[in-house]
XYZ file of C-alpha atoms in Angstrom:
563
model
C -12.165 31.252 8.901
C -15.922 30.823 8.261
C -17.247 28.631 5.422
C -20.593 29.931 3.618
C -23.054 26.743 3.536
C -25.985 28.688 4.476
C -29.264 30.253 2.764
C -29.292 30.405 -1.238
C -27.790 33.965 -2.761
C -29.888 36.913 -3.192
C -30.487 37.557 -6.150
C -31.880 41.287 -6.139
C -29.598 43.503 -8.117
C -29.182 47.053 -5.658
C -30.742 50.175 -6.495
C -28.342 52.808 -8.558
C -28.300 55.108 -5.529
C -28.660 53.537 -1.845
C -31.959 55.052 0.332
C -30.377 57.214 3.245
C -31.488 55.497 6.056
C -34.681 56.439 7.954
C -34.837 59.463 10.041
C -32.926 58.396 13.202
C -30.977 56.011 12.553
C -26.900 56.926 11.730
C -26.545 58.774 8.639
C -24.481 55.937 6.433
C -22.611 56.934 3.292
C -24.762 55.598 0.314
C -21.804 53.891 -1.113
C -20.291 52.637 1.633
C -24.168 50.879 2.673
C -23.568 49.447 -1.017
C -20.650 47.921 -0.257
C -22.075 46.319 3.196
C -25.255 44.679 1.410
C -22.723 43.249 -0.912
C -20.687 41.556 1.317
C -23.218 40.538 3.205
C -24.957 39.141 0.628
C -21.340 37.215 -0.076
C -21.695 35.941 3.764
C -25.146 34.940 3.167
C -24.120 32.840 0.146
C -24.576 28.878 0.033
C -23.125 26.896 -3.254
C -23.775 29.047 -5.907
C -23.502 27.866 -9.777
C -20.663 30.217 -11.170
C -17.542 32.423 -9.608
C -15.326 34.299 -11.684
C -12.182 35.494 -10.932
C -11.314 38.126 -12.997
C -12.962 41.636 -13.430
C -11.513 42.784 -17.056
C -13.351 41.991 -20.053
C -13.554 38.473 -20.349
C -14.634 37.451 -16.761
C -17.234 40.540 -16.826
C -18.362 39.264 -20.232
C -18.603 35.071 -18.350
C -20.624 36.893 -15.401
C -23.604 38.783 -17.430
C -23.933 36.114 -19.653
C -24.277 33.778 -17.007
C -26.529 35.705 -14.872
C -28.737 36.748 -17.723
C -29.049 32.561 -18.109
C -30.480 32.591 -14.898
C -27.593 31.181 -12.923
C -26.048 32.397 -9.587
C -23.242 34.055 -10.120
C -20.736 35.703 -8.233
C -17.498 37.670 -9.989
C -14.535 38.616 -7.535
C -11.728 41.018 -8.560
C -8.483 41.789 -6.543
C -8.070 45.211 -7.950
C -10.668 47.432 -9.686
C -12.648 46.340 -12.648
C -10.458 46.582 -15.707
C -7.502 47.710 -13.726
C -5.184 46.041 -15.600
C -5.120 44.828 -19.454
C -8.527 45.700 -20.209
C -7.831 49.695 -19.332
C -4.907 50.032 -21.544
C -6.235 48.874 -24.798
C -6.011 50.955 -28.030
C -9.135 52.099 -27.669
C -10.202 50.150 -30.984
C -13.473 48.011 -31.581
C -12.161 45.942 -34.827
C -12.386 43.097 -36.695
C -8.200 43.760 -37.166
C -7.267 44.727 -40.024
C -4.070 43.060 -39.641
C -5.165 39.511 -39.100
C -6.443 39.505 -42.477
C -3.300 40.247 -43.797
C -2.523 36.728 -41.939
C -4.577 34.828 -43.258
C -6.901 34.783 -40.479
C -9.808 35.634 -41.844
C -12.030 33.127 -39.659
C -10.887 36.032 -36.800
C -11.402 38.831 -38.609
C -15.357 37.271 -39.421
C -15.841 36.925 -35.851
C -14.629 40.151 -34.396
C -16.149 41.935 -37.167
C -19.772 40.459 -35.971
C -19.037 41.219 -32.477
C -17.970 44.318 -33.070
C -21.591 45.325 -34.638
C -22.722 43.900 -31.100
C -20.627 46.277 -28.971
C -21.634 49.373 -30.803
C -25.242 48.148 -30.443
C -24.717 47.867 -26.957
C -23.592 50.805 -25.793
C -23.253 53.789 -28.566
C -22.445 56.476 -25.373
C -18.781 54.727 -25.193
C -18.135 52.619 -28.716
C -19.014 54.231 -31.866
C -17.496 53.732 -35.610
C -14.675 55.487 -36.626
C -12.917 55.775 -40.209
C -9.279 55.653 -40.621
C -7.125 56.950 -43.217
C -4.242 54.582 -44.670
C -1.563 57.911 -46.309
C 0.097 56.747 -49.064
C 3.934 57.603 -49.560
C 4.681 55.225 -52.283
C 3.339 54.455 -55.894
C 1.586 50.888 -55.131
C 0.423 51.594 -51.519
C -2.973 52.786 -52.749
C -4.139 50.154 -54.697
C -2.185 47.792 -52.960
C -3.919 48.608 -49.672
C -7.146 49.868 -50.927
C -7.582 46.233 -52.146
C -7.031 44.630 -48.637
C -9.634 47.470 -47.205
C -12.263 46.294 -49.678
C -11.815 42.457 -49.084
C -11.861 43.967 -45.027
C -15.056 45.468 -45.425
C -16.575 42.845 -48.207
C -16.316 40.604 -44.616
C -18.343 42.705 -42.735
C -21.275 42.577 -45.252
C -24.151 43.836 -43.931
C -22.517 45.043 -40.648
C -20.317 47.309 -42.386
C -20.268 50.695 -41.090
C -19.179 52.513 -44.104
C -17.558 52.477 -47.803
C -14.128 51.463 -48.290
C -12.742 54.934 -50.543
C -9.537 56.023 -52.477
C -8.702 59.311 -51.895
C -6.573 61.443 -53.774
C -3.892 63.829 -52.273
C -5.995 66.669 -51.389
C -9.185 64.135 -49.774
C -6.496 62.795 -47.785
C -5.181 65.899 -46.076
C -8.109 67.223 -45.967
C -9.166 63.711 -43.896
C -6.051 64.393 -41.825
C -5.108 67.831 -40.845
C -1.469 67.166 -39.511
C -0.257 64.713 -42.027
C 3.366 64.865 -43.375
C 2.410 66.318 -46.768
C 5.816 65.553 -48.325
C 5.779 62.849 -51.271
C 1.624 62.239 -49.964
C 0.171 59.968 -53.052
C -3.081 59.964 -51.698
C -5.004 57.391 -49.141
C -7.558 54.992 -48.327
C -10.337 55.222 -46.337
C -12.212 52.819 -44.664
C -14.932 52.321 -41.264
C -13.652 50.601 -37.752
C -14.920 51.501 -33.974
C -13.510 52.942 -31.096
C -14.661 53.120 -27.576
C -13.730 53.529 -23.877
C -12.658 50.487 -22.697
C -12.669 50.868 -18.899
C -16.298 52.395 -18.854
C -17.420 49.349 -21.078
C -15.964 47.502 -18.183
C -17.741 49.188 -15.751
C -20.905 49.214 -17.632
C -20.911 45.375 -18.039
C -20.207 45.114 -14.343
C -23.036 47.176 -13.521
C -25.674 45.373 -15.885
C -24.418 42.154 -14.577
C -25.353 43.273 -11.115
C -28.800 44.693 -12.361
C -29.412 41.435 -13.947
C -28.413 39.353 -10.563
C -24.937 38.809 -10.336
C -23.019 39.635 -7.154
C -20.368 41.530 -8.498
C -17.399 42.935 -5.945
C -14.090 44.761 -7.085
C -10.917 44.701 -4.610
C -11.462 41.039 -3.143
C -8.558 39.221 -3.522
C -8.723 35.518 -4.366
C -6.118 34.255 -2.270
C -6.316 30.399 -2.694
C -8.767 27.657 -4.113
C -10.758 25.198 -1.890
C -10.481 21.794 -2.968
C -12.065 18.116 -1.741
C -11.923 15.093 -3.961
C -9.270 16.058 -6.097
C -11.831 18.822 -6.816
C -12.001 22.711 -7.091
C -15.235 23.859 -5.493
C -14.675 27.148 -4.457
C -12.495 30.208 -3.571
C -10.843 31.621 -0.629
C -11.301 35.748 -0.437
C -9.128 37.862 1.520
C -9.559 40.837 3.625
C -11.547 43.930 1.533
C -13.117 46.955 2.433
C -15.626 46.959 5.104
C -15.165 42.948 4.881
C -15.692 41.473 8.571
C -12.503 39.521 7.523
C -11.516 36.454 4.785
C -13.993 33.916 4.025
C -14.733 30.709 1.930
C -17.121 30.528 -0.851
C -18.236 27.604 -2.452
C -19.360 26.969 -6.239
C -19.810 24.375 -8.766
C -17.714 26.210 -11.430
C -15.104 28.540 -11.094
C -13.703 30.098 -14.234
C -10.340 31.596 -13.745
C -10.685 34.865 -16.160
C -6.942 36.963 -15.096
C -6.148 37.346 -18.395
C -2.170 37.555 -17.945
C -2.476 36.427 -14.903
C -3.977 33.077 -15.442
C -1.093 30.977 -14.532
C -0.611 32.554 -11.044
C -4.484 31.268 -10.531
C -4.019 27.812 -12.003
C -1.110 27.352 -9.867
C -3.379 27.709 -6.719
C -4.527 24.661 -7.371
C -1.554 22.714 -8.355
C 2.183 23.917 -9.253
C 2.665 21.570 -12.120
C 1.208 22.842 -14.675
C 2.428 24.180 -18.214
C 2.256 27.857 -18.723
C -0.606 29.142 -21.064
C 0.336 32.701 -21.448
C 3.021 34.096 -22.881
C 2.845 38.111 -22.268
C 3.522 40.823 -24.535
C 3.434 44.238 -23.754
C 1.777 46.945 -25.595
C 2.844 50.876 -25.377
C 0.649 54.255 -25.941
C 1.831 57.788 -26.028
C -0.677 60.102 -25.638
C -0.274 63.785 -27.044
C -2.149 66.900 -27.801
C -4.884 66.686 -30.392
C -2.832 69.354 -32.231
C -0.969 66.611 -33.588
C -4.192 65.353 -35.583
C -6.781 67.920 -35.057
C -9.042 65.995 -37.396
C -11.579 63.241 -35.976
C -10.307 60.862 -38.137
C -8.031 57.985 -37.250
C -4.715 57.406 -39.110
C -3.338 54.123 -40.036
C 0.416 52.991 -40.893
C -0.067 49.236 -41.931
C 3.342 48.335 -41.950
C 6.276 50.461 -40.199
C 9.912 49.890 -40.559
C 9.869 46.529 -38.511
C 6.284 44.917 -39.905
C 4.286 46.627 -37.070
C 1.634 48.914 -37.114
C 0.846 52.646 -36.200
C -2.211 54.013 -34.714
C -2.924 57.546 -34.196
C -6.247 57.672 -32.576
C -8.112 60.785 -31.579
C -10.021 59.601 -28.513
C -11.209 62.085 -26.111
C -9.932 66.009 -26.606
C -6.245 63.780 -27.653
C -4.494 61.937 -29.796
C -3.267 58.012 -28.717
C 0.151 56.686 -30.398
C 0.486 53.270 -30.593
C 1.268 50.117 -30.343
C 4.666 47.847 -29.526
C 4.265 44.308 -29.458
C 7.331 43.414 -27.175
C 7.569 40.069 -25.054
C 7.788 40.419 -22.036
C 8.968 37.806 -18.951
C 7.237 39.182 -15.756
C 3.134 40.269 -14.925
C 4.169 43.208 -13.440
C 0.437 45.222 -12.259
C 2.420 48.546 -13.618
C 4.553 47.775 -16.422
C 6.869 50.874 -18.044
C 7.283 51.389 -21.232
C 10.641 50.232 -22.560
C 12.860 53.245 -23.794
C 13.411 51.698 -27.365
C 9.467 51.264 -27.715
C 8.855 55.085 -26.905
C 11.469 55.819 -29.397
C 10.079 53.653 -32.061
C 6.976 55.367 -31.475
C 7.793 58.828 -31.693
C 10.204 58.151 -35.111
C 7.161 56.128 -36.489
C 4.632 59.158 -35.784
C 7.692 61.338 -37.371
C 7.569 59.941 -40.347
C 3.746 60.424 -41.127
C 2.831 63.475 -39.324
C 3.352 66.949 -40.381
C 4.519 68.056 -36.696
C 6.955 65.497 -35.393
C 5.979 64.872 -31.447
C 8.501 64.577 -28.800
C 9.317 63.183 -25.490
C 8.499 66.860 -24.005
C 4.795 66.517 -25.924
C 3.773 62.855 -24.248
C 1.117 63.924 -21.592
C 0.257 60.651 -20.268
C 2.025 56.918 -21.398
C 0.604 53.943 -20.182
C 1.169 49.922 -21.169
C -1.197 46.887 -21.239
C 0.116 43.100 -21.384
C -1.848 41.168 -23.597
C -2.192 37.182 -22.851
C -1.197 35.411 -25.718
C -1.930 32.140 -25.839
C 1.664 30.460 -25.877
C 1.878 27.074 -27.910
C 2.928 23.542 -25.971
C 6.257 23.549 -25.391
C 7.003 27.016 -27.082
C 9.766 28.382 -24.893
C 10.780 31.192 -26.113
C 11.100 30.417 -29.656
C 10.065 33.608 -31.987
C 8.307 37.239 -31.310
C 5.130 37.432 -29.786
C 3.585 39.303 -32.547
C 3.420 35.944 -34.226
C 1.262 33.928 -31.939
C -2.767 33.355 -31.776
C -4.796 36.123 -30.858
C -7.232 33.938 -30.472
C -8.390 32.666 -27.266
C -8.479 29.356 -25.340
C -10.681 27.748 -22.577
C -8.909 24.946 -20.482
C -11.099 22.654 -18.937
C -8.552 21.347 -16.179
C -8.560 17.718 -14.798
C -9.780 19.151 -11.314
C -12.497 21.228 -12.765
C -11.359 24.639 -12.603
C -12.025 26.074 -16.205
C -9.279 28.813 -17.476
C -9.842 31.366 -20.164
C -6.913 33.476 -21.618
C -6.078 35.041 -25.011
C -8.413 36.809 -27.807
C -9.193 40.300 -27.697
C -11.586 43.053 -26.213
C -13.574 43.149 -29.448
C -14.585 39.119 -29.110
C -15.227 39.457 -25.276
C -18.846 37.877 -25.768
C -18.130 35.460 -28.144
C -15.360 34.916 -25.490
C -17.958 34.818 -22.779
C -20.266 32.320 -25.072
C -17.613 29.577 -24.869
C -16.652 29.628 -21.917
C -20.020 28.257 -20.826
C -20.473 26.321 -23.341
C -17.522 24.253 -22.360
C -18.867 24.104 -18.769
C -22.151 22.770 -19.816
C -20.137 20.641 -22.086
C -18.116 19.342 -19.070
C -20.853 18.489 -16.705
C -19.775 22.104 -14.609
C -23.234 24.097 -15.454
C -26.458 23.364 -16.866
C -26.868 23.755 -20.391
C -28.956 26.773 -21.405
C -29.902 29.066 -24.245
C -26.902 31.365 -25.791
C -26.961 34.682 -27.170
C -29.064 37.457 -24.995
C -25.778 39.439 -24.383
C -25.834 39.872 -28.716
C -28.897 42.109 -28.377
C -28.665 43.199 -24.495
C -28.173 46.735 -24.339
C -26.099 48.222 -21.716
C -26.670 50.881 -18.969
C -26.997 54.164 -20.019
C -27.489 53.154 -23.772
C -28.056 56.027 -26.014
C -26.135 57.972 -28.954
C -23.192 60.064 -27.521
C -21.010 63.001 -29.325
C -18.081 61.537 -31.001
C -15.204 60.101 -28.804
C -13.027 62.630 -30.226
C -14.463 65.043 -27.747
C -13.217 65.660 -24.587
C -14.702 63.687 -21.955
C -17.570 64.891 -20.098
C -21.761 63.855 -19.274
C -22.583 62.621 -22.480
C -20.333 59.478 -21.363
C -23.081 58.929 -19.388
C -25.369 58.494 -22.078
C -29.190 58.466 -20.867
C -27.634 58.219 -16.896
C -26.412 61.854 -17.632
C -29.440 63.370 -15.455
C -28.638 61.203 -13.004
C -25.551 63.490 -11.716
C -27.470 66.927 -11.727
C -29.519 64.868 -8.617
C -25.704 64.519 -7.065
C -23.887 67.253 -5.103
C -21.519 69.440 -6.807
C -22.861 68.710 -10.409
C -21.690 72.362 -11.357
C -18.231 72.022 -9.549
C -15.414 71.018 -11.778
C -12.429 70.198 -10.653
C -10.623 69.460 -13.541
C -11.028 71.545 -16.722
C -10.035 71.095 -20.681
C -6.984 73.455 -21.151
C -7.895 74.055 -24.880
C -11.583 74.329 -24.515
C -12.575 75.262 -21.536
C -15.100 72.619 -20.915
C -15.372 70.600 -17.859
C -13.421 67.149 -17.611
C -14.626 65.981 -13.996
C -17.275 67.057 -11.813
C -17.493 66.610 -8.012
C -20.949 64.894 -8.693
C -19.094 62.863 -11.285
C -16.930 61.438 -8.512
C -19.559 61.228 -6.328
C -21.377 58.967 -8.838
C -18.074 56.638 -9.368
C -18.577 56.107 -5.892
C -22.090 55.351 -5.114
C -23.096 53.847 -8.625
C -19.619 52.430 -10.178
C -18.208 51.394 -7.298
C -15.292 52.944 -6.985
C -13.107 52.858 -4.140
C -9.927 54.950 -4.688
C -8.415 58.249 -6.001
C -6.920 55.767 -8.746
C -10.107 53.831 -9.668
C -12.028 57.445 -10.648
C -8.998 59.251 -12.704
C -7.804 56.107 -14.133
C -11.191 54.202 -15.320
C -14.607 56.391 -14.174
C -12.809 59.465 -15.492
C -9.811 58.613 -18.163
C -7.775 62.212 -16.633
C -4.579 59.621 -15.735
C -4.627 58.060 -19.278
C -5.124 61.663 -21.046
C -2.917 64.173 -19.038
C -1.353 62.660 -16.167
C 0.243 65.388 -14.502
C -3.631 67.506 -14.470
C -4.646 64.225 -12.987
C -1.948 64.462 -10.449
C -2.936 68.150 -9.787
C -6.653 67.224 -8.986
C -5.958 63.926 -6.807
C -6.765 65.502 -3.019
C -9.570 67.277 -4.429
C -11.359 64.290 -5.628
C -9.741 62.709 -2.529
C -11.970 64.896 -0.716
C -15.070 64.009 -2.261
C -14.496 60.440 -2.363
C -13.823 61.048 1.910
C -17.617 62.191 1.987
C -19.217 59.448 -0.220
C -16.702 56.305 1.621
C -16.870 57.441 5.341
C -13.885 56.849 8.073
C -12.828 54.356 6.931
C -11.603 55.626 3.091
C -7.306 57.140 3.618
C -8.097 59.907 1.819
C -4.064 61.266 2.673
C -2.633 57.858 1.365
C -4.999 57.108 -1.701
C -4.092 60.708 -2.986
C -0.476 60.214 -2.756
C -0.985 56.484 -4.303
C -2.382 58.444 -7.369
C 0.270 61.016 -7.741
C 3.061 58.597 -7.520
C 1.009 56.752 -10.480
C 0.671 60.109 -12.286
C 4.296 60.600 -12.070
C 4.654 57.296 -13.543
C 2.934 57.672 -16.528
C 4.165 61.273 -17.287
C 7.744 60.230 -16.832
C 8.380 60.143 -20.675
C 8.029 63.663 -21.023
C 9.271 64.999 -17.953
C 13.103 65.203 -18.544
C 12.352 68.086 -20.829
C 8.526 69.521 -20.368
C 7.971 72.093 -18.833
């Protein structure tokens, strides 16, 4: 197994789209000469300053902050970027409106702040939203309404818009779709919503443009260690890889996320768990539901959670649970009591009560809460921190788990301050990422569109210079308009570096999280695209039937009974 000590790392972020190589020499497949340069830039490597494990929000967040400091950084992630947690979020940019009703309001200060920065940084995929709070009973209205105001009094000058009582007709006319029946009236009041997996894939991309080497489906498979020391990774075998190899650092920041402990344990079994997961659920049914493009709020259902219905992209999200949960399973399914609890919670404030037959796509992300010393498994997880926590170990390998998508910078932020604090990195100047804007940065229609170019935001003209820019292969049933191109695919693959059927319906294109069964329907065709753009050695056969199976997955909720 080879050990990198050679030449310093290149820093020269690649071009969006690969030259074709000169005339004569073999015709490679832009993304696929991507790929090559990256690894072999990887080879090339000596000691850098920073690696990050972990391509979801917070590692991504670690790795362009770090490489906009100037420091060599390298991010590895097993899977695809945001595969896991940081694809299944609510779709919600907030300073949570429920932490205030905690107490917490040194939380709710922070993520309201950061959650000025994301919508600064890239409007094409997070944009405000206002929510409705209905009111059913005689005190909910003020009683609420007061909460809202203190909520948006926090945000100040970053507020996105008035706090408003509304009276019974304001409120339906706010929500088409809401249960009418004993309405009092409602509160209004400003949060943001976004596209979590293409944030992730942005921030990957504008850390690479900035300098980092960033690579998605290497596998950490162990930590090197000398001294009592951790100073660098082991990666296993990845696409187009020559085979594993050892890469040295002088920090390496575990960012897994719910996986955290699996990491830590590479270096050394005894070691007290941090995390203690919880999983999340979201049903996902036709905008009919809540035709309006206004968000709907329950504050407090029959067990002290709280209801979201969300219209994000041409549907309408249901959620969340909050249910422990004692594995990391990479796929978790939604527990049959949480899909009930759902459902009878939507029931009770919408007009048209969905069912099982109506969920088009169901999906579940395990959040890592930070689990106190010597917790066991004393009370429900909706009562620990959201916050975060960065664990400088005794052997130098620096963990970061907890908090929430909203606070991924300020996440990012500490995490190096706490290596600079501990010797790990040089000390430098904080807070480029507040201002940085992202790829692609420019106003977008409203999220409660279907998905199309204008995700793109000013990289839209980018994919009429593609192949099959007029070519959709997957359509809006309601509207007509197109959902996924064949240059849209294309582009996953030779500018977001996507590598499977999964990675572009699941997090380039959101098809699996909106209609699974359409997404299951269109898998060989973008099978066959992604074939063209990753060469022989891309399975188009198995990575087609590796997306239907996780199609049928998600779907299964509704499929004892739909049609």
């Amino acid at each position: 197994m080879p050990v990198i000590t050679v030449a310093p790392l290149d820093m020269t972020p690649p071009p969006i789209f690969p030259a074709h190589p000169a005339s004569g020499q073999a015709e490679i497949p832009p993304a696929v000469a991507a790929r090559a340069a990256a690894l072999a830039r990887l080879r090339d490597a000596g000691t850098v300053d920073l690696i990050v494990i972990g391509g979801g929000a917070t590692g991504l967040g670690v790795a362009l902050d770090a490489a906009l400091r100037g420091l060599q950084v390298v991010l590895l992630e097993a899977g695809d970027f945001a595969q896991g947690t940081s694809s299944r979020a609510t779709k919600l940019v907030h300073g949570g409106v429920r932490y205030l009703a905690q107490g917490n309001i040194g939380l709710v200060r922070e993520a309201l702040h950061e959650r000025a920065c994301i919508l600064a940084q890239a409007p094409h995929v997070a944009q405000p939203l206002a929510f409705v709070v209905p009111a059913y009973r005689w005190w909910e209205r003020a009683w609420y309404g007061a909460g809202l105001l203190a909520y948006g009094a926090i945000a100040g000058a970053r507020g996105l818009g008035p706090t408003r009582w509304l009276s019974r007709a304001a409120t339906q006319a706010a929500l088409p779709g809401v249960r009418a029946g004993g309405l009092r009236g409602g509160v209004q009041y400003w949060d943001g919503q976004f596209d979590d997996a293409r944030l992730a894939v942005l921030l990957a991309r504008s850390a690479a443009a900035h300098g980092a080497l960033v690579l998605n489906h290497a596998p950490v498979q162990g930590l090197l260690r000398e001294g009592g020391r951790v100073v660098g990774v082991r990666v296993g075998v990845c696409a187009h890889a020559e085979g594993p190899l050892e890469l040295r650092a002088r920090c390496v920041v575990n960012a897994t996320g719910v996986w955290v402990d699996g990491v830590r344990a590479m270096a050394g079994p005894a070691r007290e768990p941090l995390v203690a997961p919880s999983q999340g659920v979201h049903l996902v049914v036709d905008r009919a539901f809540l035709p309006g493009t206004q968000a709907l709020l329950v504050p407090r259902t029959a067990d002290g959670r709280v209801l979201f219905a969300v219209p994000w992209l041409g549907k309408t999200v249901l959620g969340t649970t909050d249910t422990p949960r004692a594995d990391t399973a990479a796929e978790p399914e939604p527990f049959d009591d949480e899909v009930d609890f759902i459902l009878r919670e939507a029931a009770h404030v919408l007009a048209r009560a969905p069912g099982r037959a109506d969920v088009r796509s169901a999906w579940v992300g395990l959040r890592p809460l930070v689990r106190p010393p010597s917790a066991g498994d004393a009370g429900p997880t909706r009562q620990l921190s959201r916050e975060h926590t960065v664990l400088v170990e005794p052997d130098g390998l620096v963990t970061v788990t907890g908090g929430k998508w909203t606070t991924y910078r300020a996440m990012a932020e500490d995490v190096l301050a706490r290596c600079a604090e501990a010797g790990l990195l040089p000390a430098r100047p904080a807070g480029a990422t507040a201002t940085l804007r992202l790829l692609g940065a420019a106003p977008g229609r409203p999220l409660a569109e279907p998905p199309g170019e204008h995700l793109y935001g000013s990289e839209a003209a980018a994919l009429h210079t593609l192949p099959g820019a007029g070519r959709w292969l997957a359509r809006d049933a309601e509207t007509g308009r197109g959902l996924l191109s064949e240059a849209m695919v294309r582009f996953a693959a030779r500018a977001e570096m996507a590598a499977s059927v999964e990675d572009v319906l699941a997090r380039r294109s959101r098809l699996l999280f909106l209609d699974a069964r359409q997404a299951g329907e269109v898998a060989d065709s973008v099978a066959a695209v992604l074939a063209d753009e990753l060469g022989p050695g891309f399975d188009a056969d198995s990575s087609a039937v590796q997306l239907r199976a996780l199609a049928a997955r998600y779907a299964a909720v509704g499929l004892t009974t739909r049609t």
